mmCIF file of C-alpha atoms in Angstrom:
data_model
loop_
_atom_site.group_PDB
_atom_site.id
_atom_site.type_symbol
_atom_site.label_atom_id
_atom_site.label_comp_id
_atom_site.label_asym_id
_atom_site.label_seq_id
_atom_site.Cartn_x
_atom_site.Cartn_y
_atom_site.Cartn_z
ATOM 1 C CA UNK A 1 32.469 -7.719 14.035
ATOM 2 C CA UNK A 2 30.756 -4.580 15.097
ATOM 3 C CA UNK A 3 27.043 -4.139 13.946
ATOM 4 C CA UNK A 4 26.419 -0.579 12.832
ATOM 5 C CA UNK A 5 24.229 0.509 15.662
ATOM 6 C CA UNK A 6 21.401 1.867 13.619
ATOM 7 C CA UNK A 7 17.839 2.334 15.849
ATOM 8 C CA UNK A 8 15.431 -0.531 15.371
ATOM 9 C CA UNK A 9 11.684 0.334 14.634
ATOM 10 C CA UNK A 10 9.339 -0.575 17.381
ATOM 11 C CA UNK A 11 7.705 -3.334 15.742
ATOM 12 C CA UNK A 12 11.706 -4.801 14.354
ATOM 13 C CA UNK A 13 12.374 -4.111 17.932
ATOM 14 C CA UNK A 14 9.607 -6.209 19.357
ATOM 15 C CA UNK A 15 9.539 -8.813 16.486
ATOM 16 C CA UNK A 16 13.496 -9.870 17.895
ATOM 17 C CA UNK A 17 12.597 -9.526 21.708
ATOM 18 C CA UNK A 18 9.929 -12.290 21.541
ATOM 19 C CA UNK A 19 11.794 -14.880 19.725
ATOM 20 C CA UNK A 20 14.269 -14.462 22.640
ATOM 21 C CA UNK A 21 13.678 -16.892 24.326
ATOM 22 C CA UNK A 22 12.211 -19.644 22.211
ATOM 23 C CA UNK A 23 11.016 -19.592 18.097
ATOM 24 C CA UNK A 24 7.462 -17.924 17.555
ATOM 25 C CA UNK A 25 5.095 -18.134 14.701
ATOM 26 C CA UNK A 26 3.793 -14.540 13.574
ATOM 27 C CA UNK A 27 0.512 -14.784 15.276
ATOM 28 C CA UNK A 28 2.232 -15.468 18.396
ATOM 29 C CA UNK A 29 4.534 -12.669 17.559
ATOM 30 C CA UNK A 30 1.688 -10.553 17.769
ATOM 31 C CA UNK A 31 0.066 -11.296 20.328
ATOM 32 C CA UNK A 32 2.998 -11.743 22.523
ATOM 33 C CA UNK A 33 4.115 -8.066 20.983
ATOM 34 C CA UNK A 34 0.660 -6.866 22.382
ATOM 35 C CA UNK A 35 0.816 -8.307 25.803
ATOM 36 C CA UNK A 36 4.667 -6.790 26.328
ATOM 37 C CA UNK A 37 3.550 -3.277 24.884
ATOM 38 C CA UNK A 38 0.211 -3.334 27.400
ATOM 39 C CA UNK A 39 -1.614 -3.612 24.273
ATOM 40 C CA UNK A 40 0.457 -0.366 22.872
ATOM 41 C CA UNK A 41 1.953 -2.153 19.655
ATOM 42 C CA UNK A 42 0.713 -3.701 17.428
ATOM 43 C CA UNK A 43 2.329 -5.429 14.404
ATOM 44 C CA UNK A 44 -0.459 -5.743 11.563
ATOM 45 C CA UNK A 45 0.369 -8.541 8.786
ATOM 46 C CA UNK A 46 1.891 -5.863 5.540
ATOM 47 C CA UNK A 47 4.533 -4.838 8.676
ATOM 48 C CA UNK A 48 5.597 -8.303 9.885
ATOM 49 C CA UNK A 49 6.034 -9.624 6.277
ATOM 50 C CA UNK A 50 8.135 -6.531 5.391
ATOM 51 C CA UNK A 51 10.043 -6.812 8.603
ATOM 52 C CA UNK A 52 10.628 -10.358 8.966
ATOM 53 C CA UNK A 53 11.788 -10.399 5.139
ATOM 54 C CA UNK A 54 14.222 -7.547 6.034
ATOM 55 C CA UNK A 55 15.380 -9.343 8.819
ATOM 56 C CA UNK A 56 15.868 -12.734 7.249
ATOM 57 C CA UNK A 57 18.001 -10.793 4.438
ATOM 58 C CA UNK A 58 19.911 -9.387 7.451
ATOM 59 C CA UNK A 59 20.695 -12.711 8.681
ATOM 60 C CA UNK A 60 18.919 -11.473 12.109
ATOM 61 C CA UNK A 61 16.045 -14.097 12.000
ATOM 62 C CA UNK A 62 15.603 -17.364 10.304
ATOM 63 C CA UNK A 63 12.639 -19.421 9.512
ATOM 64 C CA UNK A 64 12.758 -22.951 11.024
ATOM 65 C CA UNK A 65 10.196 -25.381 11.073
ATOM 66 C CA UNK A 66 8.135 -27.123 14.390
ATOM 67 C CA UNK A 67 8.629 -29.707 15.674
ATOM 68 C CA UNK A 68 5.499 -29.949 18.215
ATOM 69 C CA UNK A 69 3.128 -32.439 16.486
ATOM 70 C CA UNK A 70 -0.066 -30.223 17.338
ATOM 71 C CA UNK A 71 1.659 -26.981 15.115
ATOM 72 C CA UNK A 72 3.483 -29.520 12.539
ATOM 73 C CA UNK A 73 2.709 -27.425 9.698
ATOM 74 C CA UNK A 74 3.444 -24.082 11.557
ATOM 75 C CA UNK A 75 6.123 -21.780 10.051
ATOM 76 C CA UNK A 76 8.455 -20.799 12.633
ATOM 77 C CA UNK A 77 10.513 -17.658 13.181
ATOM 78 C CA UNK A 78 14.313 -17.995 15.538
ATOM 79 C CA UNK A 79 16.428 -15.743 16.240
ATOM 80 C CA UNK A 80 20.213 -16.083 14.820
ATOM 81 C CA UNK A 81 23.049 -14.931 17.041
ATOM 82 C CA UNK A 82 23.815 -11.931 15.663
ATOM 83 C CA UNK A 83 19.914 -11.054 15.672
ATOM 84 C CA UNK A 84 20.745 -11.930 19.720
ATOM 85 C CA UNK A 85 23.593 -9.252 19.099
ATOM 86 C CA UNK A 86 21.206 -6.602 17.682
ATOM 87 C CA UNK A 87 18.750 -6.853 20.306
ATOM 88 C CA UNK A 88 21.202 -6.905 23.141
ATOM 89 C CA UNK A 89 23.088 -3.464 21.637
ATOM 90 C CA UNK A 90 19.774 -1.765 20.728
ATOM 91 C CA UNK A 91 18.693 -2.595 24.797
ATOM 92 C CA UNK A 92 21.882 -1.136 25.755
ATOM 93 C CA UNK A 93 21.552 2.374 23.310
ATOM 94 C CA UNK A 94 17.900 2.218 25.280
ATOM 95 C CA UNK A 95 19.404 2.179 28.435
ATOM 96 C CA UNK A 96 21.413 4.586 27.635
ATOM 97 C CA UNK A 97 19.267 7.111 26.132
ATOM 98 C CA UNK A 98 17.294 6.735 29.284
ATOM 99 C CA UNK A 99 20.258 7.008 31.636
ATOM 100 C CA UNK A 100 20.812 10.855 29.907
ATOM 101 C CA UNK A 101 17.078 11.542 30.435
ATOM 102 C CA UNK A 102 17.697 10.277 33.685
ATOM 103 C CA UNK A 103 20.896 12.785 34.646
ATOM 104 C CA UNK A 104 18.583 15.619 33.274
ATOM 105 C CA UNK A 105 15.172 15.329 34.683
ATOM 106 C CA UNK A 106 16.179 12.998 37.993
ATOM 107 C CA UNK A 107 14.350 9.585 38.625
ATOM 108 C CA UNK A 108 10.574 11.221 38.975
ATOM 109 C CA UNK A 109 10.500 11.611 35.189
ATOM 110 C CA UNK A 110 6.904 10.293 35.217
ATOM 111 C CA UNK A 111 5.778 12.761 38.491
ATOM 112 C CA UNK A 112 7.246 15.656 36.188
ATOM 113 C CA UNK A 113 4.931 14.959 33.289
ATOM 114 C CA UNK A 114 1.734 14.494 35.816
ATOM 115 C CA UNK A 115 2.532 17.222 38.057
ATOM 116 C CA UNK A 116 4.076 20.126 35.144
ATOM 117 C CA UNK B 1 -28.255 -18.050 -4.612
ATOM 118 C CA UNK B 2 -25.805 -14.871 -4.448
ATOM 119 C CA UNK B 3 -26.373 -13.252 -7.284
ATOM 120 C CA UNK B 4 -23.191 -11.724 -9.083
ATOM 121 C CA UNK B 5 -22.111 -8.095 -9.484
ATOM 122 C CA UNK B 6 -19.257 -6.310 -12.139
ATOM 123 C CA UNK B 7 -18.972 -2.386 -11.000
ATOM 124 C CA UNK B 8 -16.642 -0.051 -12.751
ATOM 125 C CA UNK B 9 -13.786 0.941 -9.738
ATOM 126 C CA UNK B 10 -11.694 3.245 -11.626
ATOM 127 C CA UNK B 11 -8.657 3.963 -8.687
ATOM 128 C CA UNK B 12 -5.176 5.458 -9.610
ATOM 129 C CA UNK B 13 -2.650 3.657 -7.268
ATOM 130 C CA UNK B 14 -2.084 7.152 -5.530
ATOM 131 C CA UNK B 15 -6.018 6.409 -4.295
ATOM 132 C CA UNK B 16 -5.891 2.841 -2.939
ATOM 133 C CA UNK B 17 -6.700 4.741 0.302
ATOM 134 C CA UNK B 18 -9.609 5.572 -1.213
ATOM 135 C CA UNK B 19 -10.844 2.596 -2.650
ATOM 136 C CA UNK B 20 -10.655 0.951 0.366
ATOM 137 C CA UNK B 21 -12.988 3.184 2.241
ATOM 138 C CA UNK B 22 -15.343 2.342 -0.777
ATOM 139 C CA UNK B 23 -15.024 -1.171 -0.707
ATOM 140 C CA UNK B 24 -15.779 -1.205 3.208
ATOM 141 C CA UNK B 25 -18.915 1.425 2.578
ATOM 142 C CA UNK B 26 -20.266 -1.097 0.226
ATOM 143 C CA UNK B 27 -20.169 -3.913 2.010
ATOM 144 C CA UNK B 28 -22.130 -2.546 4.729
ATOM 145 C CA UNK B 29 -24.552 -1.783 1.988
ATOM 146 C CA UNK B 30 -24.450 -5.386 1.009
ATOM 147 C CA UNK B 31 -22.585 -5.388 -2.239
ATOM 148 C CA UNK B 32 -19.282 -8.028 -0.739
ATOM 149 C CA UNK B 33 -16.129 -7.824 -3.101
ATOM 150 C CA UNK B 34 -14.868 -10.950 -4.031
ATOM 151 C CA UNK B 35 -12.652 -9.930 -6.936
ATOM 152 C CA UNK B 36 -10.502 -6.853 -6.967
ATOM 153 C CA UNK B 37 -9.483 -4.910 -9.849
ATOM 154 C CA UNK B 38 -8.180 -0.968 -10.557
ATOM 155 C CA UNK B 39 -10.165 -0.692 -13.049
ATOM 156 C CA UNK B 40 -13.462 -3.168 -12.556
ATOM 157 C CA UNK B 41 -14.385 -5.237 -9.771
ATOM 158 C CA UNK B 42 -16.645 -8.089 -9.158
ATOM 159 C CA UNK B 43 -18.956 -8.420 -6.132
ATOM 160 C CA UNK B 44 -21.862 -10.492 -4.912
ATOM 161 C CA UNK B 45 -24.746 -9.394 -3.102
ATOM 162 C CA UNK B 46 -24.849 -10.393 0.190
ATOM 163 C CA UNK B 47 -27.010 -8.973 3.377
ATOM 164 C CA UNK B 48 -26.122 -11.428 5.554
ATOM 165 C CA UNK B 49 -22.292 -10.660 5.697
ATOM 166 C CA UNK B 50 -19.821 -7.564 6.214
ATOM 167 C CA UNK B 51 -16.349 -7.490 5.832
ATOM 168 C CA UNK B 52 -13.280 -4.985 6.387
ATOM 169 C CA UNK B 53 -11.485 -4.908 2.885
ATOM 170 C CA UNK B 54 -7.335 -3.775 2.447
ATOM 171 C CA UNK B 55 -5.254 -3.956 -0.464
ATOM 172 C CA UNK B 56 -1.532 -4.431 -0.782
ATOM 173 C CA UNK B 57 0.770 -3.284 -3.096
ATOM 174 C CA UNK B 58 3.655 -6.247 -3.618
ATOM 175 C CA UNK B 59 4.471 -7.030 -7.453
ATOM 176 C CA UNK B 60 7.247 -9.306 -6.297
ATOM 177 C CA UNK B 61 6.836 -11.378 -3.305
ATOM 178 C CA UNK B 62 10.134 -13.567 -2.281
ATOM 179 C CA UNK B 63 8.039 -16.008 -0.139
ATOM 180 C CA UNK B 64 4.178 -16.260 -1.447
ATOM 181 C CA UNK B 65 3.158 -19.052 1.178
ATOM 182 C CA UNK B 66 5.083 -16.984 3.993
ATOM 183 C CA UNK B 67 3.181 -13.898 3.017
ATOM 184 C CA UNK B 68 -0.583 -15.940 2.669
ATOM 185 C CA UNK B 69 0.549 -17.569 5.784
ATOM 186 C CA UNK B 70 0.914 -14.236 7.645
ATOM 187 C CA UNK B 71 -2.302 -12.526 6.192
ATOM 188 C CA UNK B 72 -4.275 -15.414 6.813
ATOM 189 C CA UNK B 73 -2.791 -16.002 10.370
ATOM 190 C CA UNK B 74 -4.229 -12.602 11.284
ATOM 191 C CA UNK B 75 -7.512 -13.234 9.858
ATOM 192 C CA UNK B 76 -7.909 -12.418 6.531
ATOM 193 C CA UNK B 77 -9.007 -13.757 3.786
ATOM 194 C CA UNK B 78 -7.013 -13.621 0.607
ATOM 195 C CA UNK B 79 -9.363 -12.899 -2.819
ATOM 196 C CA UNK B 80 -7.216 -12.272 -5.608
ATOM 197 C CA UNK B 81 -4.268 -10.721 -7.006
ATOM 198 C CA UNK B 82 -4.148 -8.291 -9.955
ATOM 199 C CA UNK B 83 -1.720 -8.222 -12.776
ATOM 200 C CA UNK B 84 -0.280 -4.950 -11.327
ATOM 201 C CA UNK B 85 0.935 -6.272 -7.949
ATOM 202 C CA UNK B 86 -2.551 -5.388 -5.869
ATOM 203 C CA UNK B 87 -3.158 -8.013 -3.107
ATOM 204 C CA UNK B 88 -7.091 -7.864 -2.147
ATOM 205 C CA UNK B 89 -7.925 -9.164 1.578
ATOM 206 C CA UNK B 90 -10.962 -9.218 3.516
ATOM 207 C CA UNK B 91 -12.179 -9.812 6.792
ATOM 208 C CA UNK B 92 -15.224 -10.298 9.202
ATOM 209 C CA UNK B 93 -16.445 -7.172 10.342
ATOM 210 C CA UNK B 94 -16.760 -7.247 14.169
ATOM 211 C CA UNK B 95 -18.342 -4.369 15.854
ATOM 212 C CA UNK B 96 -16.031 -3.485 18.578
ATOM 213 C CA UNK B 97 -13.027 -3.511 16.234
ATOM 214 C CA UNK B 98 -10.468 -1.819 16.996
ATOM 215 C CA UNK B 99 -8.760 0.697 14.001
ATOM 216 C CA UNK B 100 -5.455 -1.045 13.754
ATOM 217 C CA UNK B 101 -7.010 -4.417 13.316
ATOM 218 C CA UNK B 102 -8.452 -3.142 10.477
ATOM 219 C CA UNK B 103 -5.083 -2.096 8.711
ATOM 220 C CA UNK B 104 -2.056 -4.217 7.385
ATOM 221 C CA UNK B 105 0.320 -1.592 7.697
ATOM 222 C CA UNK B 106 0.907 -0.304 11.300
ATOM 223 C CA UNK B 107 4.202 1.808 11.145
ATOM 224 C CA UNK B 108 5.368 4.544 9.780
ATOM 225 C CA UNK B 109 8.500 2.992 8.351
ATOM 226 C CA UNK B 110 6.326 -0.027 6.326
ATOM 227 C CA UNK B 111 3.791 2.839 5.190
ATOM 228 C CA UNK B 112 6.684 4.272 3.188
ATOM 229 C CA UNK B 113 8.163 1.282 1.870
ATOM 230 C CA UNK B 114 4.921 0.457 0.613
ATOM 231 C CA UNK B 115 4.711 4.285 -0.913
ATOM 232 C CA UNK B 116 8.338 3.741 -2.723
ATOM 233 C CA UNK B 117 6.937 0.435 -4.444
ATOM 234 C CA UNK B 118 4.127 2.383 -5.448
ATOM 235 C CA UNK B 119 6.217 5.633 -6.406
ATOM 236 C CA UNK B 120 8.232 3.035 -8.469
ATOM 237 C CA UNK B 121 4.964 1.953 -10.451
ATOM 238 C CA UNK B 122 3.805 5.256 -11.208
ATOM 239 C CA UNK B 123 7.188 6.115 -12.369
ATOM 240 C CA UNK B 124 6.467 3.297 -14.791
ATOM 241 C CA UNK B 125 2.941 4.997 -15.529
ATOM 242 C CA UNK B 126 4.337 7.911 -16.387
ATOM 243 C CA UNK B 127 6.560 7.200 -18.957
ATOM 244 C CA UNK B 128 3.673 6.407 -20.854
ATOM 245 C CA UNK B 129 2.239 9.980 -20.487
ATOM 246 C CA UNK B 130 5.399 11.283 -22.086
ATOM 247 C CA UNK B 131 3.501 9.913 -24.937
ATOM 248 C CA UNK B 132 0.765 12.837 -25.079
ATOM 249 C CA UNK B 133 3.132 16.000 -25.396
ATOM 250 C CA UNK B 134 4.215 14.522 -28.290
ATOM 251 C CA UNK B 135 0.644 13.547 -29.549
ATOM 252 C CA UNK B 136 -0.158 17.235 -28.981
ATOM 253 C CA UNK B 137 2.563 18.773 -31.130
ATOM 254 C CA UNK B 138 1.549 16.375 -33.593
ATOM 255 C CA UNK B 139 -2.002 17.739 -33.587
ATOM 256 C CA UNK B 140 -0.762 21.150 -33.483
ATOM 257 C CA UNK B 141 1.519 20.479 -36.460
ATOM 258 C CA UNK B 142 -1.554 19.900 -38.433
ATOM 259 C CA UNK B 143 -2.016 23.275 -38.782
ATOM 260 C CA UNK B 144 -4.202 26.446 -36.681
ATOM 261 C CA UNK B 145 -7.387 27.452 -36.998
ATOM 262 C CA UNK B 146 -8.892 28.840 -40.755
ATOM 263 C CA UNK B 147 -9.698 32.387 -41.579
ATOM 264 C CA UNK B 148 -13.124 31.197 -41.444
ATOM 265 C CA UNK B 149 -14.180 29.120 -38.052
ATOM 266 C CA UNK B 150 -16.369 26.619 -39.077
ATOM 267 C CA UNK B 151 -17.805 24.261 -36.668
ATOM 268 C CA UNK B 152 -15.779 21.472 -36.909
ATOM 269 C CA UNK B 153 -12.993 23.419 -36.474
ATOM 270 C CA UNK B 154 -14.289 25.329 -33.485
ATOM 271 C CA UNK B 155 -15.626 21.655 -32.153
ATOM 272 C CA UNK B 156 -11.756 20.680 -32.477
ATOM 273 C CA UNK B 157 -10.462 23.803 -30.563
ATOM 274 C CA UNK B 158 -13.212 22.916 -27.600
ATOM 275 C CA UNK B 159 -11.748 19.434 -27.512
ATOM 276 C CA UNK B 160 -8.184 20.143 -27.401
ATOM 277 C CA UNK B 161 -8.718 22.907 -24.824
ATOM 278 C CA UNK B 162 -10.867 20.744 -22.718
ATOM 279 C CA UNK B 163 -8.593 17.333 -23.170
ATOM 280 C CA UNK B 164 -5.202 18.864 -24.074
ATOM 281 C CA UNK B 165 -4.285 21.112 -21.574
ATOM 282 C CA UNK B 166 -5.947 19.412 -18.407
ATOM 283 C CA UNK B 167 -3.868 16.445 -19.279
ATOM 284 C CA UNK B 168 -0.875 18.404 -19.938
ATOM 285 C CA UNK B 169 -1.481 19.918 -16.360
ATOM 286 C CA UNK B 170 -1.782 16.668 -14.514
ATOM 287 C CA UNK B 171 1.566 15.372 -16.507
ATOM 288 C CA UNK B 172 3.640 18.598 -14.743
ATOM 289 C CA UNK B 173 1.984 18.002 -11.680
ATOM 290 C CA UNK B 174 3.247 14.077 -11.561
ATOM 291 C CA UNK B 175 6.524 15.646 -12.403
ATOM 292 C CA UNK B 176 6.577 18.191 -9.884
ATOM 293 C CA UNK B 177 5.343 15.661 -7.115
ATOM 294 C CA UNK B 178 8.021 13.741 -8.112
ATOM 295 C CA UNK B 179 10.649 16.433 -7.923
ATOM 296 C CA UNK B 180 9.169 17.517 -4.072
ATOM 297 C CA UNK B 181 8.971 14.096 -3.178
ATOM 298 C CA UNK B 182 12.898 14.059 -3.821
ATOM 299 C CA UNK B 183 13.472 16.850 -2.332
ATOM 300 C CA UNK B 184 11.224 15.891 1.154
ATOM 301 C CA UNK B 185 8.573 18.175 0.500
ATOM 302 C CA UNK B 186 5.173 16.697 0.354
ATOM 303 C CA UNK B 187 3.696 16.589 -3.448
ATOM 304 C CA UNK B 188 0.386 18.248 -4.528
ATOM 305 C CA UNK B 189 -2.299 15.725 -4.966
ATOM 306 C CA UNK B 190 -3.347 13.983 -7.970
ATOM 307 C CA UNK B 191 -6.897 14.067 -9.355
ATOM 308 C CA UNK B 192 -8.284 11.328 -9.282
ATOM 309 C CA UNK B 193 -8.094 8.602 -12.220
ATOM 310 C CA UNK B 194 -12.107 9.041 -13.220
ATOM 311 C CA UNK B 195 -11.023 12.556 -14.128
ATOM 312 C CA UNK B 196 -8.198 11.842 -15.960
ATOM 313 C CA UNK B 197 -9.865 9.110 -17.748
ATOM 314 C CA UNK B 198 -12.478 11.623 -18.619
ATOM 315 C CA UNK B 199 -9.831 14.201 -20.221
ATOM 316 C CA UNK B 200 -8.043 11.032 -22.328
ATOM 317 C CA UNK B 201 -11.890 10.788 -23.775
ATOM 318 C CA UNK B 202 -12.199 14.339 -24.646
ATOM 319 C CA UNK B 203 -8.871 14.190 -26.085
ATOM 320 C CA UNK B 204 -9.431 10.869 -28.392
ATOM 321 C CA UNK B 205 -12.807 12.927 -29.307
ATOM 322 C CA UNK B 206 -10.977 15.643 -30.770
ATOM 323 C CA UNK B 207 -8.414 12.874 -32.490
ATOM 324 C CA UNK B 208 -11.437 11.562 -34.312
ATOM 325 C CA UNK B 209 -12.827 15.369 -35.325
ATOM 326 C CA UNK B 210 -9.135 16.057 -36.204
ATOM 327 C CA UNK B 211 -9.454 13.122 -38.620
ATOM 328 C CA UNK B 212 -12.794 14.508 -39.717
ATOM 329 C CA UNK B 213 -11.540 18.317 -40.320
ATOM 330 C CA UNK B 214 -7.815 17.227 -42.228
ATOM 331 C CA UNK B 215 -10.443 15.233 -44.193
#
């Protein structure tokens, strides 16, 4: 089933590219977010509710609990396979959108904007 | 022994912005909020401390312990919920914070979900203001002014200008903002709540001297 390919917000965007690889608790979310961004994006705590509640109604994310004795208690956040599927076709629309920049201003897009 | 503070902060939900800037300029001062309210607020006086206050709007909240677990993950301190839907949090003040650590909201897209709950609770609001058009025609009903303007008359006139109409004002200019909100355009601001609180005062004075003059 095709997912309507509707742009993800930087923080939704973020939020599904570090549970990735393995489930995340929202501090580590964040901070992980930060350290990816260069310290660009952050996700303050209103945003990640709203966006991981949006998210679990989506069926992109799902809350599962740890199993690491030191973070027992720890709420965790994984990502379900069609969240996998958003994140993979929102990288490709990415790589796209930069592929057009790309054909129009040539590789040195980031000499253009220092030099012009 | 912290000794134990009630102020009057009177904040329409369109100035939450507002009341937060307060809240964090009296803390430096020493006065440390412990109970938040929209209309009265209880503090404790503290020199020792400083904190970054932030309020949420979320009447209904599908997880509580995921949402306290989130806040409180980040830092802050949970104080107390009013009946409304307002979520008060606090934090320790550090001095080399940066701006974003001191918000909950840090995109553009949350900002205005958090604006439509709001927009949905002043809709609420409102309705209730349909009330006064229809407590002004009563009042007008009751008949003009005399031939002869005596002062209680006159002292009812003063009222009803100085209540009535500024009321009636703000009550268009909710409905415009509404109507340009809908539209996309942005709406005219609100005064703030003290001042309509102050015109609902003038205009329950000139109930009572209406009582007095049909008398």
């Amino acid at each position: 089933m095709q997912e309507k390919n509707e742009p993800l917000t930087e923080s939704y965007y973020y939020i599904l590219l570090c549970l990735y690889q393995k489930p995340c608790h929202g501090y580590g979310i964040m901070q992980e977010t930060l350290r990816l961004s260069d310290g660009q994006v952050r996700i303050g705590s209103g945003t990640m509710y709203g966006a991981t509640e949006n998210m679990m109604k989506k069926g992109w994310i799902q809350e599962t609990i740890s199993i690491r004795p030191e973070d027992r208690r720890k709420r965790l956040y994984e990502l379900t396979e069609r969240g996998r599927g958003v994140l993979e076709l929102e990288i490709r629309r990415l790589e796209g959108l930069l592929k057009s920049a790309r054909m129009v201003i040539g590789d040195g897009v980031a000499e253009q904007n220092a030099g012009g | 022994m912290t000794k134990q503070v009630w102020r009057l902060t009177i904040y329409g939900e369109w100035e939450y912005h507002k009341q937060i800037q307060a809240l964090n300029r009296l803390s430096e001062k020493g006065l440390q909020l412990w109970r938040g309210g929209m209309f009265c607020s209880g503090f404790t006086r503290d020199d020792q401390v400083r904190y970054v206050y932030q309020m949420d709007y979320r009447p209904e909240i599908e997880n509580e312990y995921r949402y306290m677990e989130l806040f409180a993950e980040m830092g802050w301190e949970y104080l107390n919920r009013t009946r409304d839907g307002w979520h008060f949090f606090r934090k320790c003040y550090q001095e080399n914070m940066l701006p974003e650590e001191k918000e909950i909201y840090t995109d553009q897209e949350s900002v205005m979900e958090l604006h439509g709950r709001l927009r949905k609770r002043y809709q609420k609001n409102s309705m209730v203001l349909l009330f006064w058009p229809i407590y002004i025609a009563v009042l007008l009903s009751s008949g003009g002014p005399g031939p002869a303007l005596q002062p209680l008359e006159l002292l009812f006139w003063v009222l009803f200008v100085l209540g009535a109409v500024p009321l009636s004002i703000y009550f268009l200019l909710l409905l415009v903002g509404e109507w340009r909100y809908r539209s996309g355009k942005r709406p005219w601001p609100l005064p703030s709540k003290k001042i309509w609180i102050l015109h609902l005062c003038l205009l329950y004075a000139c109930w009572i001297v209406n009582l007095m003059r049909l008398r």
